[in-house]
DNA sequence: AAACAGTCTAACCATTTGGTTAATATAATT
DNA sequence: AATTATATTAACCAAATGGTTAGACTGTTT
């Protein structure tokens, strides 16, 4: 039944997103995407020309998500401490809710580094980076005001994101190295945002006498 | 020419390692492995039964590398500060030298989480974990001696490794967000170990009056 | 030197895969 | 209602892929 023209395209994209995220570029199958979209396989080639093109669409979406997660649009509290606390908690929540996206991204970065890099560059041109710039300014402000020690805003943000994402992706495996019970593990995951904030803030805040 | 029996097996393994690391499980091709090993494709099935089995061998090797990188065998300086400094610099060097392994690992974790988890568990049983335990004890000692603030040894080690590996894998892409020149980027990469150590140490060291 | 066992290969196979084609169904336009 | 443009599908195809088989080569044992 020919119901609706552009809805098919969306259904395909949605299905492609789901399949590529689960199987990766090499593992994804056109037939599986078609099935999941409830559509004939030829239609995939009708709307997108090839597997590569569909993959590209998915990759774009993924990269956008990735960047927006790092940046995060925060209400601009004046207090850097609050800004960082909110940034971390928002990042961790976003990662938790979309962990597949980030795992996929980490995987594809290595499989198709050039393609990912290109898409990354393109996406950066389009996206609004003001939120990131504001945070960086706040960090520099705080350094000037001696609220925190001298740090590179870029490296600080990278450090924060590292602490957020790596744990989110690998914690199930890392826990294998420990004797924690299920309950303890859950508690650690639950408190990760606080732990990261503490770790970061203790590192950068300036004490009175220093 | 039939030269040597067990050398073929090794050549195959080596080639498999190279191909799987570059292409991932789904993207790797038996023929490519055979070619790279300079061997008939049937021989792959003669020594290993299937693609899955070869993959498993590669995965095991990878996981071992991964764990050994986290753990690192250090000479046991008495000073925790020195231990951490050495741990970070060794981890970063290992990651830099074998970045493919870690990128592959991060990718496979999400594609075959259960398989990876199993291999991880198995490998943990075999490997000598005493080095890790010693470091953890040192951390707890240092807490007792009020050299550092109260931290969970597990989380501290995870945090350190996060800061090491995430940057190593993603820095080329993250730099796209900045205006750094090539020289500046190189300098940042070069100094990453020091940056991480500072970040960590500033976070955990206890000041006199605290 | 004959028999044997282990190693290795060429040829082959069934299945899967991305992609194409030609025809059909539906919606839009005249 | 006839024509045209757009969606959609079933059937098909060539190439690629993991795997098998039957035989050949080589070194060892008898």
JSON list of C-alpha atoms (C1' of nucleotides) in Angstrom, two decimals, chain A residues 2 4 8 40 42-43 46-47, chain D residues 6-13:
[
{"chain": "A", "resi": 2, "resn": "UNK", "atom": "CA", "xyz": [1.31, 3.39, -0.96]},
{"chain": "A", "resi": 4, "resn": "UNK", "atom": "CA", "xyz": [2.59, 8.35, 2.42]},
{"chain": "A", "resi": 8, "resn": "UNK", "atom": "CA", "xyz": [8.75, 6.10, 4.09]},
{"chain": "A", "resi": 40, "resn": "UNK", "atom": "CA", "xyz": [10.99, -3.19, 0.14]},
{"chain": "A", "resi": 42, "resn": "UNK", "atom": "CA", "xyz": [14.68, -1.36, -3.43]},
{"chain": "A", "resi": 43, "resn": "UNK", "atom": "CA", "xyz": [13.15, 1.61, -1.72]},
{"chain": "A", "resi": 46, "resn": "UNK", "atom": "CA", "xyz": [15.31, 4.81, -4.36]},
{"chain": "A", "resi": 47, "resn": "UNK", "atom": "CA", "xyz": [15.66, 7.35, -1.56]},
{"chain": "D", "resi": 6, "resn": "DT", "atom": "C1'", "xyz": [5.99, 9.68, -8.03]},
{"chain": "D", "resi": 7, "resn": "DA", "atom": "C1'", "xyz": [6.27, 5.49, -4.90]},
{"chain": "D", "resi": 8, "resn": "DT", "atom": "C1'", "xyz": [6.73, 0.81, -4.35]},
{"chain": "D", "resi": 9, "resn": "DT", "atom": "C1'", "xyz": [7.56, -3.90, -5.27]},
{"chain": "D", "resi": 10, "resn": "DA", "atom": "C1'", "xyz": [9.00, -8.68, -7.06]},
{"chain": "D", "resi": 11, "resn": "DA", "atom": "C1'", "xyz": [12.32, -10.81, -9.55]},
{"chain": "D", "resi": 12, "resn": "DC", "atom": "C1'", "xyz": [16.77, -10.84, -10.81]},
{"chain": "D", "resi": 13, "resn": "DC", "atom": "C1'", "xyz": [22.04, -10.44, -11.02]}
]
